[in-house]
Tab-separated table of C-alpha atoms in Angstrom:
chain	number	residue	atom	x	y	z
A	1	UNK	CA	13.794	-43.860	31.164
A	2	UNK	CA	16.734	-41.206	32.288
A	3	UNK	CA	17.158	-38.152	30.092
A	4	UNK	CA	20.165	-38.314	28.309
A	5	UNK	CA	23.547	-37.210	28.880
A	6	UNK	CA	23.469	-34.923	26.058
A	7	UNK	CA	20.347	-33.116	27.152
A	8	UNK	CA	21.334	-33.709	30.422
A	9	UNK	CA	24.289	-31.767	30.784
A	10	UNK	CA	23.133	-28.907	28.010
A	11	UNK	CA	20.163	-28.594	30.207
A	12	UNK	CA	21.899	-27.854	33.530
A	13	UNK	CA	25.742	-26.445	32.594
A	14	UNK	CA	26.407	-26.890	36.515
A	15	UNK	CA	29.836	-26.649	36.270
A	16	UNK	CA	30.977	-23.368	36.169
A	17	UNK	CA	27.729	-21.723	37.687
A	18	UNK	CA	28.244	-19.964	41.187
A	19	UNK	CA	24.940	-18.741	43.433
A	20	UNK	CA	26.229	-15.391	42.178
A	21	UNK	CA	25.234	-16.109	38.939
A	22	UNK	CA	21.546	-17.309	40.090
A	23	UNK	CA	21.178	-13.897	41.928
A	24	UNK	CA	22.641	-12.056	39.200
A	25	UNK	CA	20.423	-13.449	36.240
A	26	UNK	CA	17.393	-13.493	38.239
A	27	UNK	CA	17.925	-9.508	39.342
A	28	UNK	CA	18.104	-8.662	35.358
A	29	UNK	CA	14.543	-10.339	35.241
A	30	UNK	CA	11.899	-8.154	35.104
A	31	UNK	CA	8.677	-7.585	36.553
A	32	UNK	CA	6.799	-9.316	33.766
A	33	UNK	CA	8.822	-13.027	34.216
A	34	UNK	CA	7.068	-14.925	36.470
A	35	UNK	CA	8.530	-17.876	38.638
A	36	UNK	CA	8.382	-20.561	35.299
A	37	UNK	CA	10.473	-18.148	33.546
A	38	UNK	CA	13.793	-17.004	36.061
A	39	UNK	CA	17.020	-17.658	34.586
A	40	UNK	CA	19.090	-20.797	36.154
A	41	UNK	CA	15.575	-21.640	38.153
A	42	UNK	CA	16.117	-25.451	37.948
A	43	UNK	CA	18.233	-28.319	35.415
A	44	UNK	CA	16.045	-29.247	32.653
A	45	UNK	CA	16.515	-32.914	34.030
A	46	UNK	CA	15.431	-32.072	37.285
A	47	UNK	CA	12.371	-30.838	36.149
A	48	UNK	CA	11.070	-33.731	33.926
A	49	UNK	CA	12.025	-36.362	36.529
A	50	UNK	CA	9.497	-33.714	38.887
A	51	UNK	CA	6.950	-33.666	36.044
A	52	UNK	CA	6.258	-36.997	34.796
A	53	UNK	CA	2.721	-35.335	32.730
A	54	UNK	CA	3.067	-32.356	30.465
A	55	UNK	CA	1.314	-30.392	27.774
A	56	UNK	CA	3.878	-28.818	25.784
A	57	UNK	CA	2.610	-25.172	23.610
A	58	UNK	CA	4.194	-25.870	20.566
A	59	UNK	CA	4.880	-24.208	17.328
A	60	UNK	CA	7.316	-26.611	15.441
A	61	UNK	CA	10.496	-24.272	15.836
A	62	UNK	CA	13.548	-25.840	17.592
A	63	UNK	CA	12.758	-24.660	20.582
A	64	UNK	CA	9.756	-26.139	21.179
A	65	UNK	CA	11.080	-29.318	19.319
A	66	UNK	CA	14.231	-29.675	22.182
A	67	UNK	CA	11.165	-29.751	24.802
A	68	UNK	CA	9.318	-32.312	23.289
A	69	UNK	CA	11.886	-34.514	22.341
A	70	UNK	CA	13.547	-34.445	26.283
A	71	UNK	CA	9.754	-35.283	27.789
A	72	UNK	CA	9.655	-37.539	25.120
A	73	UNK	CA	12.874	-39.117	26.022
A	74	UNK	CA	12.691	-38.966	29.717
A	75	UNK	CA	9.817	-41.208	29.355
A	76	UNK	CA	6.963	-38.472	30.762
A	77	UNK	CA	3.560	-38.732	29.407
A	78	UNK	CA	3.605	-35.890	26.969
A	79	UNK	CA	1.178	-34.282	24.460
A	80	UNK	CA	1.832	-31.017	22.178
A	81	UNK	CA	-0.540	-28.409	21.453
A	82	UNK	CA	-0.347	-26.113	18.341
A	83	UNK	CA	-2.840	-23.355	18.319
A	84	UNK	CA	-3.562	-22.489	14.502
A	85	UNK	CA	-4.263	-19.085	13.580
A	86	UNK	CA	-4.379	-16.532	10.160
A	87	UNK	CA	-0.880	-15.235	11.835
A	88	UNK	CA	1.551	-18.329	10.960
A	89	UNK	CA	2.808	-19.520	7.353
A	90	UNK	CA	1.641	-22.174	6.342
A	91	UNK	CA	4.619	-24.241	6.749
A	92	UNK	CA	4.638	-23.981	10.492
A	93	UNK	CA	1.688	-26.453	10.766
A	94	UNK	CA	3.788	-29.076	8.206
A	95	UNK	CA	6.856	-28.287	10.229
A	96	UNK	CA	5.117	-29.216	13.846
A	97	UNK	CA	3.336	-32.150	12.106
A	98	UNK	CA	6.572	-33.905	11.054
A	99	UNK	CA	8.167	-33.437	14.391
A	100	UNK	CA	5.577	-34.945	16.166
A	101	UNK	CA	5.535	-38.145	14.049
A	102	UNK	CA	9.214	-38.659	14.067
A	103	UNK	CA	8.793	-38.324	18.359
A	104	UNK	CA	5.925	-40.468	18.431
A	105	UNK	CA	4.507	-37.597	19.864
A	106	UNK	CA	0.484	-36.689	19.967
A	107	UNK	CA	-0.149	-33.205	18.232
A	108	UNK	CA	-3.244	-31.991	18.797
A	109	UNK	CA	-4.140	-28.737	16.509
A	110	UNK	CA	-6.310	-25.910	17.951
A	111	UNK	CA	-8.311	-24.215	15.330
A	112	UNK	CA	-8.318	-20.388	16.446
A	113	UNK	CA	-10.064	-17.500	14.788
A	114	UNK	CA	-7.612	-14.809	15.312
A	115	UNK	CA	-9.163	-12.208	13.272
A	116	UNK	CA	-12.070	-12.389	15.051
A	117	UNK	CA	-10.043	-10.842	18.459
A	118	UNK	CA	-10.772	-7.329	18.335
A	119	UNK	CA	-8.565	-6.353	20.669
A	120	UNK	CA	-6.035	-8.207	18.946
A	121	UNK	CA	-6.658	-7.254	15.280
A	122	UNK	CA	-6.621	-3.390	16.304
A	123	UNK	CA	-3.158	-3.789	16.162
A	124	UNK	CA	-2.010	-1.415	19.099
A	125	UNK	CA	1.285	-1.507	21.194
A	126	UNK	CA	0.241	-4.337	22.867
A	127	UNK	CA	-0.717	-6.627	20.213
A	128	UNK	CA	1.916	-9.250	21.084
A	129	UNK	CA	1.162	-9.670	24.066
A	130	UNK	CA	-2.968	-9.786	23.974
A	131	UNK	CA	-2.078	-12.260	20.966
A	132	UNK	CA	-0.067	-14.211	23.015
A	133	UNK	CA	-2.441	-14.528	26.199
A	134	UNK	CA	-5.213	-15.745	23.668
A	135	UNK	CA	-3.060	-18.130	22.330
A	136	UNK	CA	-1.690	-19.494	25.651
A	137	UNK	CA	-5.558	-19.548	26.709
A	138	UNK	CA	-6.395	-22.020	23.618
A	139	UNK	CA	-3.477	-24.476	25.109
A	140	UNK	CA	-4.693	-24.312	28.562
A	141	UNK	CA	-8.199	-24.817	27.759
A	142	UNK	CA	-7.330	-27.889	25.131
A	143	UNK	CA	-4.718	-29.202	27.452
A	144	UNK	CA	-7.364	-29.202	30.671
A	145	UNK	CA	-9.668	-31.521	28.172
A	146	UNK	CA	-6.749	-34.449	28.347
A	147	UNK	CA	-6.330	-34.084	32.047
A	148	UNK	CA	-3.204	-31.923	31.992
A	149	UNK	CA	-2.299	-29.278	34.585
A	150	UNK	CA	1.143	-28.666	33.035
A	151	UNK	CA	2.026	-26.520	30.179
A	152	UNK	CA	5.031	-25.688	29.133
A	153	UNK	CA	6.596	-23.539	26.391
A	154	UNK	CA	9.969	-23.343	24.499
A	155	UNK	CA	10.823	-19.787	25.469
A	156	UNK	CA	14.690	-20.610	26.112
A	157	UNK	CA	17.780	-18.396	27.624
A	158	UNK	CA	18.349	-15.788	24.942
A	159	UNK	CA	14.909	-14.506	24.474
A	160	UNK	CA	14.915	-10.914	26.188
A	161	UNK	CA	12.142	-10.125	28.358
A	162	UNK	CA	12.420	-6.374	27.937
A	163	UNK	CA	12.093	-7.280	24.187
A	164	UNK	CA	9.618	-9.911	24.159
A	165	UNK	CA	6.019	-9.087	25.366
A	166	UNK	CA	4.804	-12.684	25.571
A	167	UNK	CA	6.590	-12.725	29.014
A	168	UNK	CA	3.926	-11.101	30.806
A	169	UNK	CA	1.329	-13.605	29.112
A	170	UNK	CA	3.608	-16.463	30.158
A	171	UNK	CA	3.310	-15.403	33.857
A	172	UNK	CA	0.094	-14.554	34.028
A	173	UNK	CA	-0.852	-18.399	32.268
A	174	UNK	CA	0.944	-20.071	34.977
A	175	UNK	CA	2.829	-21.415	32.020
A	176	UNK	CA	6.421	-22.824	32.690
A	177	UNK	CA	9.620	-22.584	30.310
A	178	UNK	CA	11.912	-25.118	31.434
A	179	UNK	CA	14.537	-24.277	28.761
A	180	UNK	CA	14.987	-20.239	29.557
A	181	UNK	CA	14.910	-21.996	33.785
A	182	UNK	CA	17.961	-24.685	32.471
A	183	UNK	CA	19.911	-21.524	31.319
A	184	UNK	CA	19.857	-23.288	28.090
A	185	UNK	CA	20.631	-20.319	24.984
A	186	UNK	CA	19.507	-20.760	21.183
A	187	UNK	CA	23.087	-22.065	20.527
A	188	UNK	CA	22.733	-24.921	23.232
A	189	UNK	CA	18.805	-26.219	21.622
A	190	UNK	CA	20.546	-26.101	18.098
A	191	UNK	CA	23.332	-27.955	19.412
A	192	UNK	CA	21.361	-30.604	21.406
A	193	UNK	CA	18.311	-31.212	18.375
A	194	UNK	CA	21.496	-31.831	16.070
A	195	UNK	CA	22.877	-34.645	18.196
A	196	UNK	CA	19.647	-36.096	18.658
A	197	UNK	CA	18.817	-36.370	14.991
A	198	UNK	CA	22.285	-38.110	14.265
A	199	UNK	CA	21.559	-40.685	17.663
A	200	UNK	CA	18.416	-41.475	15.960
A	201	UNK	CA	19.148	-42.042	12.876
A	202	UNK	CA	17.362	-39.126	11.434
A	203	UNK	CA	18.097	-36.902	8.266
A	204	UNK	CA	19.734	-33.622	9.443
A	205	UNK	CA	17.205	-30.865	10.559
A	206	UNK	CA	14.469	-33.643	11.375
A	207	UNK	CA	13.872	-31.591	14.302
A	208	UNK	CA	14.583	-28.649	13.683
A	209	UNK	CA	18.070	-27.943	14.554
A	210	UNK	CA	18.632	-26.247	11.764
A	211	UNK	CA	15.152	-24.211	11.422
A	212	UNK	CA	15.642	-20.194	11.361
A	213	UNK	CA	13.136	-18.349	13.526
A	214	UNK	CA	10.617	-16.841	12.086
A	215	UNK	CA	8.126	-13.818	13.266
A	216	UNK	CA	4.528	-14.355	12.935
A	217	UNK	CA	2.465	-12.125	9.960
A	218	UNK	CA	1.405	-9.826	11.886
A	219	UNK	CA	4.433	-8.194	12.707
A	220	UNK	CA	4.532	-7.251	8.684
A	221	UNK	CA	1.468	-4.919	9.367
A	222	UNK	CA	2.530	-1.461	10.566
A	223	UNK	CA	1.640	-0.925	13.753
A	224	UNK	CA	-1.835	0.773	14.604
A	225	UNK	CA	-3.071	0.069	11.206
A	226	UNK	CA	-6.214	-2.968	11.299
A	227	UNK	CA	-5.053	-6.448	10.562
A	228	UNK	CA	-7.144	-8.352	7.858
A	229	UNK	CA	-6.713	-11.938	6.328
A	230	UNK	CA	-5.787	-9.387	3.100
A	231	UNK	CA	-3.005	-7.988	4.924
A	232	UNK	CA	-1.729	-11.145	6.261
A	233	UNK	CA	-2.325	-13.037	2.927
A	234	UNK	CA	-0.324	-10.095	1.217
A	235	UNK	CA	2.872	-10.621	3.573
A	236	UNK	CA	2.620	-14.384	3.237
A	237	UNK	CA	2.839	-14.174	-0.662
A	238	UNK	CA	5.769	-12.438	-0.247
A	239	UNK	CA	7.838	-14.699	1.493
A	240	UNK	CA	7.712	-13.570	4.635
């Protein structure tokens, strides 16, 4: 099966792109985005018709969501991966769950003790991106157990590397984000997820389209100060 023509042309916007642009967007990268992560790097079509097997890192957010619904769609063999820790809500979990089942989509959960990550729990400068690196270890390690080599993630065109730690983890995984390499922005995945739910028949925000991002716990415990299932628990009551 093709991809569609809705993802298709979200997912490479060929028509007003010059090599100028390539050169440009990939010279604002920095040193921390590896190859899976340059800007215009390759048409999300192009890339599932090149990888017919992939594990997808997913956390039930629309980004994510897009991914698994366009391997889903372009008939690869495809399998998500949700690493649970003390750092998400609750309703993340529900949220990836639901997704899954309405894609016919395996979900596999990954049970990960956070807390017990000193290095992560310390709660230094680096937090996010130690956090991260753990995390993308649990997929890799899960994923290798099914017989995939491929992971991919949902980090899409408007995330900012110089703002977003996680980038260096990416890299150094070998993990690939076929979204941010499609050029594809928040705006395009919202746009895409909500003309997939009304092609198949689905309520509005099935899969996401609509779903507002949402920082993990942690990031409610000032920096430097120990994080504790109290601390997280405390955030998580309120809201957050």
């Amino acid at each position: 099966m093709g991809v569609p023509m809705d993802v298709r042309k979200a997912g490479s916007l060929e028509e007003n792109r010059t090599a100028a642009d390539y050169e440009a967007h990939i010279a604002e990268d920095t040193e921390d985005v590896g190859p899976g992560q340059h800007l215009f790097g390759e048409p999300l079509e192009m890339y599932l018709l090149r990888e017919p097997r992939l594990a997808v890192a997913f956390s039930g957010g629309c980004d994510s969501s897009l991914l698994l619904a366009a391997a889903k769609l372009a008939g690869c063999e495809v399998r998500a991966y949700l690493v649970k820790t003390a750092f998400q809500p609750d309703f993340e979990l529900d949220d990836a769950r639901r997704v899954a089942e309405a894609l016919g989509v395996p979900l596999t959960v990954v049970e990960a003790d956070v807390l017990a990550q000193a290095e992560i729990c310390e709660n230094q400068l680096d937090r996010c991106y130690r956090c991260k690196r753990f995390i993308f270890q649990k997929v890799r390690e899960a994923a290798a157990t099914d017989g995939f080599t491929v992971i991919v993630d949902g980090t899409n065109a408007s995330d900012d590397p110089a703002r977003r730690p996680g980038f260096k983890a990416l890299a150094e995984a070998g993990i690939v984000s076929p979204l941010r390499r499609a050029g594809m922005t928040k705006a395009n995945v919202r746009a895409v997820l909500a003309h997939l739910e009304r092609s198949f028949g689905l309520e509005a925000g099935a899969l996401m389209s609509a779903k507002p991002s949402f920082p993990c716990l942690a990031v409610y415990v000032p920096e430097g100060e120990p994080i504790t299932q109290s601390a997280l628990d405390a955030a998580q009551m309120r809201g957050l």
